[in-house]
JSON list of C-alpha atoms and ligand atoms in Angstrom, two decimals:
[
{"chain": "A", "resi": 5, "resn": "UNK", "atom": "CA", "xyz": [-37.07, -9.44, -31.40]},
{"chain": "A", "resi": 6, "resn": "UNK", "atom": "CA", "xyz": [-35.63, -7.25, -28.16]},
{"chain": "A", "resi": 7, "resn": "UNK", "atom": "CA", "xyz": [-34.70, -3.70, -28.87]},
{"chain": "A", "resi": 8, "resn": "UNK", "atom": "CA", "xyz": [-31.42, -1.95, -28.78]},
{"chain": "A", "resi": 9, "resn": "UNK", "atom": "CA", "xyz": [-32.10, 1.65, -27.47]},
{"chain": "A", "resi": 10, "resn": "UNK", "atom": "CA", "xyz": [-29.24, 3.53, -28.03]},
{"chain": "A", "resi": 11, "resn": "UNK", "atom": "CA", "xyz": [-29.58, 6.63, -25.58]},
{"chain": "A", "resi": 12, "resn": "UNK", "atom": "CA", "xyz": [-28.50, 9.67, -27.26]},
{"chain": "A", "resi": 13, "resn": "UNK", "atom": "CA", "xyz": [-29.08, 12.77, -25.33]},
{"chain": "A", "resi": 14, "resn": "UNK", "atom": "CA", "xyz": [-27.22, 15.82, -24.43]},
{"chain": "A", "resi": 15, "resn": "UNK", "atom": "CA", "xyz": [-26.22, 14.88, -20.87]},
{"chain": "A", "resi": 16, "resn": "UNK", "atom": "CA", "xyz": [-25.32, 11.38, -21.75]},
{"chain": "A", "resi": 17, "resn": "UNK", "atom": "CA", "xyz": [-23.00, 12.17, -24.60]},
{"chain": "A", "resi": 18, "resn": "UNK", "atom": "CA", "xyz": [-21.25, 15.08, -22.44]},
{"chain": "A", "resi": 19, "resn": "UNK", "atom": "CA", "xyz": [-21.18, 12.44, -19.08]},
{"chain": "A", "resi": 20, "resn": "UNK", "atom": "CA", "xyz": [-19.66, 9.98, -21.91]},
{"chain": "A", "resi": 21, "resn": "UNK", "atom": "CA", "xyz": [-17.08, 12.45, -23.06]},
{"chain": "A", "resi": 22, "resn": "UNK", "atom": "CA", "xyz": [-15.42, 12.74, -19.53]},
{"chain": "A", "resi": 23, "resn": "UNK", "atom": "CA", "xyz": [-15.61, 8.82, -18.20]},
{"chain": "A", "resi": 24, "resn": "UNK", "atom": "CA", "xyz": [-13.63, 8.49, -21.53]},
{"chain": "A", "resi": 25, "resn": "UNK", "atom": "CA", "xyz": [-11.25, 11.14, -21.07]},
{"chain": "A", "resi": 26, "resn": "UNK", "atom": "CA", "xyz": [-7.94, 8.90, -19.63]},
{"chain": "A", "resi": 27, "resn": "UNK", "atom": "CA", "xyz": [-6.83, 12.03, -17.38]},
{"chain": "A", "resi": 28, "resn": "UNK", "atom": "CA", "xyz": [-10.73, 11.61, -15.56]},
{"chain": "A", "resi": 29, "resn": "UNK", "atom": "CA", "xyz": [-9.31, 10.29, -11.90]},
{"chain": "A", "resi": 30, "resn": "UNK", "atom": "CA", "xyz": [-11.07, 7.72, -9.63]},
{"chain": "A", "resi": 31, "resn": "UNK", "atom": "CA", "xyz": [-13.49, 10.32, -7.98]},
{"chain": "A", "resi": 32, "resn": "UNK", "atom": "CA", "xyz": [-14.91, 11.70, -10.71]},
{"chain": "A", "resi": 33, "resn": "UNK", "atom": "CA", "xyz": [-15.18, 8.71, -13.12]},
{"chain": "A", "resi": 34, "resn": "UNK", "atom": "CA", "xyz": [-17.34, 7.30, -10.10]},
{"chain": "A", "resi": 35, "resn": "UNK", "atom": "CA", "xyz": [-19.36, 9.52, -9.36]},
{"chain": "A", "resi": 36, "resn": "UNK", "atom": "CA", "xyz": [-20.53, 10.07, -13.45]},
{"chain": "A", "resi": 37, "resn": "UNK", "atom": "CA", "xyz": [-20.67, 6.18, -13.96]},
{"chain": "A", "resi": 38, "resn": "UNK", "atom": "CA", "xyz": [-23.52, 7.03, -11.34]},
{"chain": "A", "resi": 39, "resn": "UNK", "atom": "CA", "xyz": [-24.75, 9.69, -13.22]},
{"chain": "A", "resi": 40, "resn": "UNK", "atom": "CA", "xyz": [-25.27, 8.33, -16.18]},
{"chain": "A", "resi": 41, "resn": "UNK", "atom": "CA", "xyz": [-26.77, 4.88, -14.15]},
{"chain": "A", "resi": 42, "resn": "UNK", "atom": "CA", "xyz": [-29.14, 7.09, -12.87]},
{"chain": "A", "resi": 43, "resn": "UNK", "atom": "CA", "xyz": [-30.24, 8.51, -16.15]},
{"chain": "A", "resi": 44, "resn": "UNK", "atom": "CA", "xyz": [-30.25, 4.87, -17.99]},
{"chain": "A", "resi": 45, "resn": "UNK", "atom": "CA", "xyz": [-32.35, 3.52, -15.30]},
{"chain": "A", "resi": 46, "resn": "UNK", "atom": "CA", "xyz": [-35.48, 6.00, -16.33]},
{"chain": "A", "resi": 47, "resn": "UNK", "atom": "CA", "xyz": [-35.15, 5.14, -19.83]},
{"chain": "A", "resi": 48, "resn": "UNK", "atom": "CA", "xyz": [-34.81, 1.15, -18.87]},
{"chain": "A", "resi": 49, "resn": "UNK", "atom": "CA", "xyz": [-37.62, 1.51, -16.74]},
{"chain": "A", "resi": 50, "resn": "UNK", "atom": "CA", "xyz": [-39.92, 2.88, -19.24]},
{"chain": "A", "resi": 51, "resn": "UNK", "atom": "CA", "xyz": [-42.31, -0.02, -20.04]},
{"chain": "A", "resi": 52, "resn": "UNK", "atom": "CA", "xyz": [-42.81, -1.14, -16.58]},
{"chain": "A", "resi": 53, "resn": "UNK", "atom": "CA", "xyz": [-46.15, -2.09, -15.81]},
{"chain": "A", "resi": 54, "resn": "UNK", "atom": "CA", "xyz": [-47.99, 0.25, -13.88]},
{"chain": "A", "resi": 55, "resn": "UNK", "atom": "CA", "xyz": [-50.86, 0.60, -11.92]},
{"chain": "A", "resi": 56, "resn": "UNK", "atom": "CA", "xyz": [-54.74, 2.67, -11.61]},
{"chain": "A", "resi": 57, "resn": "UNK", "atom": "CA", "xyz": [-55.13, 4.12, -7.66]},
{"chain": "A", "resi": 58, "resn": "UNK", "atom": "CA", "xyz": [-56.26, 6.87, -6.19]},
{"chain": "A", "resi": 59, "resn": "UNK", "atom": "CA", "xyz": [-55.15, 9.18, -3.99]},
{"chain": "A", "resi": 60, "resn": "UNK", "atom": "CA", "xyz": [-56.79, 11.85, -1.48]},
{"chain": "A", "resi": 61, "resn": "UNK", "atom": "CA", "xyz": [-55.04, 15.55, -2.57]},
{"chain": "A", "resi": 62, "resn": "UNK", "atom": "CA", "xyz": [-55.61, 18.43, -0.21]},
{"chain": "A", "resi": 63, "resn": "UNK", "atom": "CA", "xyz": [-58.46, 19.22, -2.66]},
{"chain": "A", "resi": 64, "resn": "UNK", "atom": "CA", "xyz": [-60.19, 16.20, -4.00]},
{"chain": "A", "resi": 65, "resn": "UNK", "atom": "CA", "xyz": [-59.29, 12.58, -5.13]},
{"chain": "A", "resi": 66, "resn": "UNK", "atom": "CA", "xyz": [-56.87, 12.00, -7.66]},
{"chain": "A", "resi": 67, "resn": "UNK", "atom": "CA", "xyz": [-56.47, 9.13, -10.07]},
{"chain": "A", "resi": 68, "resn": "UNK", "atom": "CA", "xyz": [-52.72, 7.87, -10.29]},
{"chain": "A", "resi": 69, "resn": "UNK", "atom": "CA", "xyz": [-50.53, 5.15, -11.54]},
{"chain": "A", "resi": 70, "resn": "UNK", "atom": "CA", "xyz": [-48.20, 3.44, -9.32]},
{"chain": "A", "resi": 71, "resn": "UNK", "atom": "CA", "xyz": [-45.83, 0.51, -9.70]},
{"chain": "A", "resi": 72, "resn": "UNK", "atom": "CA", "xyz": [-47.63, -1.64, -7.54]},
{"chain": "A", "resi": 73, "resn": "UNK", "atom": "CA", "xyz": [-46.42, -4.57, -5.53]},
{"chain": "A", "resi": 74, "resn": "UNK", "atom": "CA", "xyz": [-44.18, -5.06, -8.90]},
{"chain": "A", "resi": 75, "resn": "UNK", "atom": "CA", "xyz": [-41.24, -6.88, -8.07]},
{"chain": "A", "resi": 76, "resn": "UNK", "atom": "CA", "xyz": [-37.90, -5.23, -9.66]},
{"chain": "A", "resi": 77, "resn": "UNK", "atom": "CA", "xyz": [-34.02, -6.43, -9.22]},
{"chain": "A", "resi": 78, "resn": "UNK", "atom": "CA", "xyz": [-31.11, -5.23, -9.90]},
{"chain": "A", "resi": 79, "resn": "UNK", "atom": "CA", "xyz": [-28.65, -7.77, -10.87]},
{"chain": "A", "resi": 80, "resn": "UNK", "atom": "CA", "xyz": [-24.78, -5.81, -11.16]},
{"chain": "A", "resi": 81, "resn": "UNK", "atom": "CA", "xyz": [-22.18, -8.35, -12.85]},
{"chain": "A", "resi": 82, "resn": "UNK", "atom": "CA", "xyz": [-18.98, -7.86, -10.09]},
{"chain": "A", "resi": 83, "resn": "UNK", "atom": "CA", "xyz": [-17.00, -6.08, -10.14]},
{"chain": "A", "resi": 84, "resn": "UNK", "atom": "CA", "xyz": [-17.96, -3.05, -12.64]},
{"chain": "A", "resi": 85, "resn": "UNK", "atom": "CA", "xyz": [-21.87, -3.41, -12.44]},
{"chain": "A", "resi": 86, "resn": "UNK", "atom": "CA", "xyz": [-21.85, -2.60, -8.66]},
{"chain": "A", "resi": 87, "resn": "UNK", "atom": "CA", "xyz": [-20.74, 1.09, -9.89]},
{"chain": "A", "resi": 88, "resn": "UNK", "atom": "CA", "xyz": [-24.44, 1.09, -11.22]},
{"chain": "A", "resi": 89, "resn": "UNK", "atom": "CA", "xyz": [-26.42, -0.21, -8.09]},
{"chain": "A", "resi": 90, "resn": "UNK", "atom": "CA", "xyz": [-26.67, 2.56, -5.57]},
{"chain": "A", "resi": 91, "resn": "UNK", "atom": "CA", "xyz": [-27.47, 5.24, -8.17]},
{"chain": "A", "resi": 92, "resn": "UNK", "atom": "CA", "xyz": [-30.38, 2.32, -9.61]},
{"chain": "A", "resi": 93, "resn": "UNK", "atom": "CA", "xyz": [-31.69, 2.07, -6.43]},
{"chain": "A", "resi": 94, "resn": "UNK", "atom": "CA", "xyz": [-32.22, 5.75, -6.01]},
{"chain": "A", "resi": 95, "resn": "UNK", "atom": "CA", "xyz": [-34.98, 5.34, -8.46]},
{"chain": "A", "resi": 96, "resn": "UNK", "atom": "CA", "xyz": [-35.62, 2.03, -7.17]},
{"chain": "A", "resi": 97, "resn": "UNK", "atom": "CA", "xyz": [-35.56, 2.32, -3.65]},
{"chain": "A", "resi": 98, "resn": "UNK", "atom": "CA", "xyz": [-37.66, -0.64, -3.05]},
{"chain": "A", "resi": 99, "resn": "UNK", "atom": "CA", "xyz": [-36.02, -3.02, -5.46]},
{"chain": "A", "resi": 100, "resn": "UNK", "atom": "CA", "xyz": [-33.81, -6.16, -4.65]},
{"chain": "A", "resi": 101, "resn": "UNK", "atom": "CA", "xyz": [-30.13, -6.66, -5.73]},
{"chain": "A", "resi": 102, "resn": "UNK", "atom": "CA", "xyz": [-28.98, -9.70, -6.94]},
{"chain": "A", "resi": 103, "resn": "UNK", "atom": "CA", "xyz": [-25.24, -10.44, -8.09]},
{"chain": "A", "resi": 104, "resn": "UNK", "atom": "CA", "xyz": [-23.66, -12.60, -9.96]},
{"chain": "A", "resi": 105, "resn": "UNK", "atom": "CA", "xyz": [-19.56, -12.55, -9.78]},
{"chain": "A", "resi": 106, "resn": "UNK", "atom": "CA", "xyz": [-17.83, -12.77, -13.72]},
{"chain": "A", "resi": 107, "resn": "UNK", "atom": "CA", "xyz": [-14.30, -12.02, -14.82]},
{"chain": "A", "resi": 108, "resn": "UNK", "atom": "CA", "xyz": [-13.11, -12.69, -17.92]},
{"chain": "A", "resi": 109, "resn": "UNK", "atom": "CA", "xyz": [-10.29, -15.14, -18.59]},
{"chain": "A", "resi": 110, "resn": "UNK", "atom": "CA", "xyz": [-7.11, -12.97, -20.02]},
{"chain": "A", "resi": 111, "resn": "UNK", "atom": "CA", "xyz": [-5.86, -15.23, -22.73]},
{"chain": "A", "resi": 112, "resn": "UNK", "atom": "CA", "xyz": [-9.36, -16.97, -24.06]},
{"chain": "A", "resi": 113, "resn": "UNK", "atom": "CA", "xyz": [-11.94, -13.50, -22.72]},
{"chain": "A", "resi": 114, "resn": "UNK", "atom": "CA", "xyz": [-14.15, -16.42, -21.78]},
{"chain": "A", "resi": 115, "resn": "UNK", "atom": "CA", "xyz": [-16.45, -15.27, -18.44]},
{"chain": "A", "resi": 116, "resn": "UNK", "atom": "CA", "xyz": [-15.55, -17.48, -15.61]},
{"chain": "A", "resi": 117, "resn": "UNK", "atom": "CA", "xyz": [-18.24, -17.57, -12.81]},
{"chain": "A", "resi": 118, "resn": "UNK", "atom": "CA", "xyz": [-17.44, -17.03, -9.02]},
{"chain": "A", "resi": 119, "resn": "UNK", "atom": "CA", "xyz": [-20.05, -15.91, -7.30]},
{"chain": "A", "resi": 120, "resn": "UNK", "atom": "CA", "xyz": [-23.81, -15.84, -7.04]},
{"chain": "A", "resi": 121, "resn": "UNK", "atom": "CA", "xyz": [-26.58, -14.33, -4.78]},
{"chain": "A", "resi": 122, "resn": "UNK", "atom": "CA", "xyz": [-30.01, -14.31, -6.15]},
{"chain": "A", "resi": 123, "resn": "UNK", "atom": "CA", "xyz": [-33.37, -12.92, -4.15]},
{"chain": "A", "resi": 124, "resn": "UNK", "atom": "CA", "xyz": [-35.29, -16.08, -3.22]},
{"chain": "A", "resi": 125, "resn": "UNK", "atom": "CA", "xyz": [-38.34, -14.79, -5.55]},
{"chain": "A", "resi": 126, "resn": "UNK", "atom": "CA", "xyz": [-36.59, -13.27, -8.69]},
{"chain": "A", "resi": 127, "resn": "UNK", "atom": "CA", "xyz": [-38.59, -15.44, -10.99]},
{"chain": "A", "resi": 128, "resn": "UNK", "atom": "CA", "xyz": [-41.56, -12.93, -10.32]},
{"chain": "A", "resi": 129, "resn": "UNK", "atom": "CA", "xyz": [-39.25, -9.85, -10.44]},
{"chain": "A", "resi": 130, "resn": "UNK", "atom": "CA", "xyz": [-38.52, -7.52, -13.66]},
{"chain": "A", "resi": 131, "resn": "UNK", "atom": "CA", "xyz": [-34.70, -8.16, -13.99]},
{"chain": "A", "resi": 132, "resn": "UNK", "atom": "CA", "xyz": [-32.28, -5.04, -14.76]},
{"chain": "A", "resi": 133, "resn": "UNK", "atom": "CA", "xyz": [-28.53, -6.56, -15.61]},
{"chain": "A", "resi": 134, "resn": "UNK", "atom": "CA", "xyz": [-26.09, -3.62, -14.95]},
{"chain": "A", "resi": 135, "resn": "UNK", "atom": "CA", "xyz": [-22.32, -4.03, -16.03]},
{"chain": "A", "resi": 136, "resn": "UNK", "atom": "CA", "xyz": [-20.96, -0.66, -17.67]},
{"chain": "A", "resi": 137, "resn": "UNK", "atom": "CA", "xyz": [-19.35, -2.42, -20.68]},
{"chain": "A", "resi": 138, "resn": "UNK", "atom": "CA", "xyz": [-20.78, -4.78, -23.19]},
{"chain": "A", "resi": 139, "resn": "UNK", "atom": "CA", "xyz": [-17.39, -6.44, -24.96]},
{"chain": "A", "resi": 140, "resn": "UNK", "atom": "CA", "xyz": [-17.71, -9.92, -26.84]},
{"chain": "A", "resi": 141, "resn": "UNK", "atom": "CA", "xyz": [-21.57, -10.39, -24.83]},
{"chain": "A", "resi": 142, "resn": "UNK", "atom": "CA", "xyz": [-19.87, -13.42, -22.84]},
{"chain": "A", "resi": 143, "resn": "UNK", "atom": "CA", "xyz": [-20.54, -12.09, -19.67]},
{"chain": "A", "resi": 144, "resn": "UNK", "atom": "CA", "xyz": [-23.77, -10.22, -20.08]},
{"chain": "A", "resi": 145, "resn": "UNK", "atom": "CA", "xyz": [-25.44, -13.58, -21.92]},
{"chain": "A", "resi": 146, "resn": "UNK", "atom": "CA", "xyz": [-23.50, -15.81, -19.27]},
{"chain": "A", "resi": 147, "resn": "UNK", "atom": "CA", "xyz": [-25.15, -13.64, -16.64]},
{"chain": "A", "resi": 148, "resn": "UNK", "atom": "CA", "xyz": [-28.81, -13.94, -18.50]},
{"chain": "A", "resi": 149, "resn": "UNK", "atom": "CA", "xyz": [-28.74, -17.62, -19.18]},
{"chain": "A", "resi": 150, "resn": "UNK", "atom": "CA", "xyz": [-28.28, -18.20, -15.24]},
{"chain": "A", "resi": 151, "resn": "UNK", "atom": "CA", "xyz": [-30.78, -15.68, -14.99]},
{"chain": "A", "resi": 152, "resn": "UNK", "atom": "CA", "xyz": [-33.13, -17.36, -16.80]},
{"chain": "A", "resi": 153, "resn": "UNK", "atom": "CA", "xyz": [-32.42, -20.66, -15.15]},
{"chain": "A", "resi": 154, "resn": "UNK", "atom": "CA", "xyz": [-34.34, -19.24, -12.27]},
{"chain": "A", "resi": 155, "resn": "UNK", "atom": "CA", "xyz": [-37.94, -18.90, -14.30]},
{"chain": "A", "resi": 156, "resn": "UNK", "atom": "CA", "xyz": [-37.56, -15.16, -15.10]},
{"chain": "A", "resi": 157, "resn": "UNK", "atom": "CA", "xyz": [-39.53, -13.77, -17.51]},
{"chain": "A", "resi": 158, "resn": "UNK", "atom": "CA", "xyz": [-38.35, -10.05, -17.78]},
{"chain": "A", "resi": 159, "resn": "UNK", "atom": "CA", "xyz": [-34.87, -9.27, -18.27]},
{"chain": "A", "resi": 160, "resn": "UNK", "atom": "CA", "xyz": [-33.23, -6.04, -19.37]},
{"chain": "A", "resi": 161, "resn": "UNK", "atom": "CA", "xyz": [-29.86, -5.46, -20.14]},
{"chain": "A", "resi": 162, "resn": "UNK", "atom": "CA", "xyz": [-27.80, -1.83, -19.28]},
{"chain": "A", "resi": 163, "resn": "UNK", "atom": "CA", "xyz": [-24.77, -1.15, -20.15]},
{"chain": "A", "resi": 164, "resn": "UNK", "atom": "CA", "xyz": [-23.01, 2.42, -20.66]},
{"chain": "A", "resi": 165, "resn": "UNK", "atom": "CA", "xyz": [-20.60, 1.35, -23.70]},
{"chain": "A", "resi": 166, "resn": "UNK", "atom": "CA", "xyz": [-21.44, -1.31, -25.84]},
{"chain": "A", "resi": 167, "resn": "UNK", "atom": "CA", "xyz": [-19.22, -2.96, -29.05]},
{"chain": "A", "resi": 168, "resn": "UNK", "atom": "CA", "xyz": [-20.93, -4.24, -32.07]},
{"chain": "A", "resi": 169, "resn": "UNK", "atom": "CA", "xyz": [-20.01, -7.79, -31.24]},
{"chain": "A", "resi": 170, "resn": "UNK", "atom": "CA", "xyz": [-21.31, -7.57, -28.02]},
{"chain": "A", "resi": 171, "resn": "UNK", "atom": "CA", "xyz": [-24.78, -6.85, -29.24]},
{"chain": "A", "resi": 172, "resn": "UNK", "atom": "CA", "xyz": [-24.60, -8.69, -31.61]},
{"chain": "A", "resi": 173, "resn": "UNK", "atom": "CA", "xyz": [-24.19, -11.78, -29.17]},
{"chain": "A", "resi": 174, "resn": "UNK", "atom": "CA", "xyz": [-26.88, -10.98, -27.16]},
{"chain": "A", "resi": 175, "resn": "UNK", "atom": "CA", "xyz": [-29.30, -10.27, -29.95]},
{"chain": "A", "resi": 176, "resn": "UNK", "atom": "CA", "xyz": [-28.56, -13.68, -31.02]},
{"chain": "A", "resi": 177, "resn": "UNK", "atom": "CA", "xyz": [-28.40, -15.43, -27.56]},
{"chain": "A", "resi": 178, "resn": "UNK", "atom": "CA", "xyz": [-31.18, -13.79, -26.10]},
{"chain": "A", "resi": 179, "resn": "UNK", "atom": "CA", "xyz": [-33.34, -11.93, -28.45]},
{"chain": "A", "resi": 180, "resn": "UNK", "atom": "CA", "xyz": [-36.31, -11.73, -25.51]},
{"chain": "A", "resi": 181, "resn": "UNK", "atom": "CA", "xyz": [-34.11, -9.26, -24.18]},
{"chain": "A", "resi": 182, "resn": "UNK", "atom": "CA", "xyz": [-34.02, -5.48, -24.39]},
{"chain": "A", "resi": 183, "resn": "UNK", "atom": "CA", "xyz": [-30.47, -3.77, -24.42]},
{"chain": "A", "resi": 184, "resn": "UNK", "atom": "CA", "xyz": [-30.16, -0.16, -23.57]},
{"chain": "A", "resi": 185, "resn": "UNK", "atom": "CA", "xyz": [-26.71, 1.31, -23.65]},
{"chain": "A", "resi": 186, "resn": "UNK", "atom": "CA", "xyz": [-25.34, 5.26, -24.16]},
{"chain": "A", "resi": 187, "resn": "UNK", "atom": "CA", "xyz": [-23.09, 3.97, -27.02]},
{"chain": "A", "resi": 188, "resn": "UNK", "atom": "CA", "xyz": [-22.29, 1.64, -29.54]},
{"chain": "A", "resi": 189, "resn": "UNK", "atom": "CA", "xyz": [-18.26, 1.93, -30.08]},
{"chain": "A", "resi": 190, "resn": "UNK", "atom": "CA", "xyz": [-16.68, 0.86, -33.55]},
{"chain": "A", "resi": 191, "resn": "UNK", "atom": "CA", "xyz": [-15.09, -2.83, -32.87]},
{"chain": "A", "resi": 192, "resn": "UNK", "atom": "CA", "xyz": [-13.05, -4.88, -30.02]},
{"chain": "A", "resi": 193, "resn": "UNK", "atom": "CA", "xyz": [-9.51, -5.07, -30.23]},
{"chain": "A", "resi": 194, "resn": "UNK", "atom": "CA", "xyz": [-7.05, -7.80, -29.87]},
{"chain": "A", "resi": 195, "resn": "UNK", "atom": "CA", "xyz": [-7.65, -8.01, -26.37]},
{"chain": "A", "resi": 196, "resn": "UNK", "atom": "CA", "xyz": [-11.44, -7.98, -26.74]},
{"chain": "A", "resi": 197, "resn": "UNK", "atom": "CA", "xyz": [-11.56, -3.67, -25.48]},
{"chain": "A", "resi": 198, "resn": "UNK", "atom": "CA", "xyz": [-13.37, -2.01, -27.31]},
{"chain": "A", "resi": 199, "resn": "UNK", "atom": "CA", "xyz": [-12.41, 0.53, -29.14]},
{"chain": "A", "resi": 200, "resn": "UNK", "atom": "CA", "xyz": [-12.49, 3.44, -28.21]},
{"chain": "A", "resi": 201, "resn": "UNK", "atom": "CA", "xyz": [-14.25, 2.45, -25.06]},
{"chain": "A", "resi": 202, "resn": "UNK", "atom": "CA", "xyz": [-13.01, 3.93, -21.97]},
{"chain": "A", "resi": 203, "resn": "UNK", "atom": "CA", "xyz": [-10.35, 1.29, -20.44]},
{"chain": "A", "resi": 204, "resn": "UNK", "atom": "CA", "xyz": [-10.89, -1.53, -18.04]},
{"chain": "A", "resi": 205, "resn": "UNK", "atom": "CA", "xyz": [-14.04, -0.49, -16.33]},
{"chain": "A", "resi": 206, "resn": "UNK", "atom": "CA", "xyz": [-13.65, -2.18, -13.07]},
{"chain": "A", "resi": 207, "resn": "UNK", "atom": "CA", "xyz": [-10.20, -0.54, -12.38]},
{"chain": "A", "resi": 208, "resn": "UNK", "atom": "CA", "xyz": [-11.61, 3.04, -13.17]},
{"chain": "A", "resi": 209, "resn": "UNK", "atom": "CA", "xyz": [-14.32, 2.58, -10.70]},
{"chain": "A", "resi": 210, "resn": "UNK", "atom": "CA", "xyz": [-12.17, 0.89, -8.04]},
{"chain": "A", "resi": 211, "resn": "UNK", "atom": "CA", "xyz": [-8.29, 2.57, -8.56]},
{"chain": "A", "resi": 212, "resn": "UNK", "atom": "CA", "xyz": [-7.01, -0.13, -8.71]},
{"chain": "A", "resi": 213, "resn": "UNK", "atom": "CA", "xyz": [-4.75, 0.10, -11.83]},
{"chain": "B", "resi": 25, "resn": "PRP", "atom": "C1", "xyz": [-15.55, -6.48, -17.69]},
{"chain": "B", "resi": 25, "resn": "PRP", "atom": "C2", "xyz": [-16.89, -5.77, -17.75]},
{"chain": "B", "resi": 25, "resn": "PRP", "atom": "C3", "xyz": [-17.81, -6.89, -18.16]},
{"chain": "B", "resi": 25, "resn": "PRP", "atom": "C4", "xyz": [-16.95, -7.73, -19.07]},
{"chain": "B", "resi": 25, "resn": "PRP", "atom": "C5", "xyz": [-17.32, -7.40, -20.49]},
{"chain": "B", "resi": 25, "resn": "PRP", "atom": "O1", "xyz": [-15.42, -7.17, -16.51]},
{"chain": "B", "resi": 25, "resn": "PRP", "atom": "O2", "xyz": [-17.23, -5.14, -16.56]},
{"chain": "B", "resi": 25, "resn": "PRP", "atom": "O3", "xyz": [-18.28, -7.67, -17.07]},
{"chain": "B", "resi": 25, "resn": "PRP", "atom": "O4", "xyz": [-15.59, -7.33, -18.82]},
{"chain": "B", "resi": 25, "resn": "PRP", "atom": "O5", "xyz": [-16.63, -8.21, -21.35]},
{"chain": "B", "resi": 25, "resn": "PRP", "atom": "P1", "xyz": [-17.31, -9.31, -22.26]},
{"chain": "B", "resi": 25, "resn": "PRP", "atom": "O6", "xyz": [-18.50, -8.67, -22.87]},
{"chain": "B", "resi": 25, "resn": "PRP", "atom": "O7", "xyz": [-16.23, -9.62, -23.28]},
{"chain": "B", "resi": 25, "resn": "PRP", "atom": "O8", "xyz": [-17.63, -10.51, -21.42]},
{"chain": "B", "resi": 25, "resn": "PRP", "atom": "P2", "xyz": [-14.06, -7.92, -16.12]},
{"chain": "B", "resi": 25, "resn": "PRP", "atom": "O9", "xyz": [-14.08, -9.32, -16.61]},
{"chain": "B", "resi": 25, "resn": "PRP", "atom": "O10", "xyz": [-12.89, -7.09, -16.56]},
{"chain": "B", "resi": 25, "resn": "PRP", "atom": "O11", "xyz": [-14.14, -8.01, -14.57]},
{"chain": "B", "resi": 25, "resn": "PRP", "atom": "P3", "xyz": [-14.16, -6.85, -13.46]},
{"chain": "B", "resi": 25, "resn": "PRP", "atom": "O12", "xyz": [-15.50, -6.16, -13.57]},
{"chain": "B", "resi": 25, "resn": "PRP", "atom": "O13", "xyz": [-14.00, -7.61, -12.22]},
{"chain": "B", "resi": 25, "resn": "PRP", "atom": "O14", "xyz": [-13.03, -5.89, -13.73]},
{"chain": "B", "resi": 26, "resn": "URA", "atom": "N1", "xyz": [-14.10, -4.80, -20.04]},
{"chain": "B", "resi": 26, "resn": "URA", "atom": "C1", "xyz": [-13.76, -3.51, -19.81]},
{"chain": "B", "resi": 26, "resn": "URA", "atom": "O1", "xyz": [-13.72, -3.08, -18.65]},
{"chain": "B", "resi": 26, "resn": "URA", "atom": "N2", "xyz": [-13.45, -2.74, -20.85]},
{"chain": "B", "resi": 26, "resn": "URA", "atom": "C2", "xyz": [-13.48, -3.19, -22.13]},
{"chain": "B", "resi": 26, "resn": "URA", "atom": "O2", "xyz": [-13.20, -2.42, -23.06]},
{"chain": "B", "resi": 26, "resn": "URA", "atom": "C3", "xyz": [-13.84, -4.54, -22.35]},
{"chain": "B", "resi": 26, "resn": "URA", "atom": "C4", "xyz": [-14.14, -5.32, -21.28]}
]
């Protein structure tokens, strides 16, 4: 069974407690979202495969690990999860970005599909799924099921605020895939937000509510 890693450190809670904070404007709610993307992609990254070299120091030869030709991309779910890409890819400078367009449909929350661009050789690629929220799972385990429709093998999911149900989906859609998220609200509300959550996601990012 996939892991849930729950990320609880100092910076993330504090990062947390201003994207929540309703009075955080449009610059600043970026620009942590990025943050916080940056700090989630170490821990995501953590059981990539690596491998032995050697390199020449200015004093003698040095045995290192490297990534390799390993093949890594970044898949953002549109709108939200392209708040998560450049700050990914400063990590990740060499990786690919695939994206896959979702909304959710107001009155039934199911994800409707509008858009998809996948690197011609993602079935060889480690997968990262970036969307910052994690609500009933439709989206995220939409998103992975196409994924998977392409032959790949290693898909991770990262999102910043995740609701019970959410994981709860994905555990039981995908269970070959590991979740890491900063937090794990209390439940969804009527409207499928979780609660407390930090608002509609995509409109923080953008400005455009
Ligand atoms: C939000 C969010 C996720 C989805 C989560 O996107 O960014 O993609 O909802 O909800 P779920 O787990 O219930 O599927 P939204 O549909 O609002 O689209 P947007 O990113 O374009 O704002
Ligand atoms: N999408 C969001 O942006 N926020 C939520 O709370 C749920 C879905």
């Amino acid at each position: 069974m996939a892991e849930l890693h729950v990320l609880d450190h100092p910076l993330i809670h504090h990062k947390l407690s201003i994207l929540r904070d309703k009075n955080t404007g449009v610059k600043e709610f970026r620009e942590i979202v990025g943050e916080i993307s940056t700090l989630m992609c170490y821990e995501a990254t953590r059981n990539l495969p690596t491998v032995e070299t050697t390199v020449e120091t200015p004093v003698a030869p040095a045995v290192v690990r490297t990534l390799g030709d390993q093949k890594i991309t970044i898949v953002p779910i549109l709108r939200a999860g392209l708040g998560m890409v450049d700050p990914m890819l400063k990590l990740l400078p060499s990786a690919r970005v695939g994206h896959i367009g979702l909304f959710r449909d107001p009155d039934t929350h199911e994800p409707i599909k509008y858009y998809c661009k996948m690197p011609d050789d993602i079935a060889e690629s480690a997968v990262i799924i970036v969307d910052p929220m994690l609500a009933t799972g439709g989206s995220a385990s939409a998103a992975i099921d196409f994924i998977k429709e392409y032959g790949c093998k290693s898909i991770t999911l990262v999102d910043i605020i995740a609701a019970p149900e959410g994981v709860n989906v994905i555990r039981r859609d995908h269970p070959d895939v590991d979740i890491y998220v900063a937090a794990v609200d209390e439940k969804l509300n009527d409207h499928a937000y979780i609660v407390p959550g930090l608002g509609d996601a995509g409109d923080r990012i953008f400005g455009t509510k």
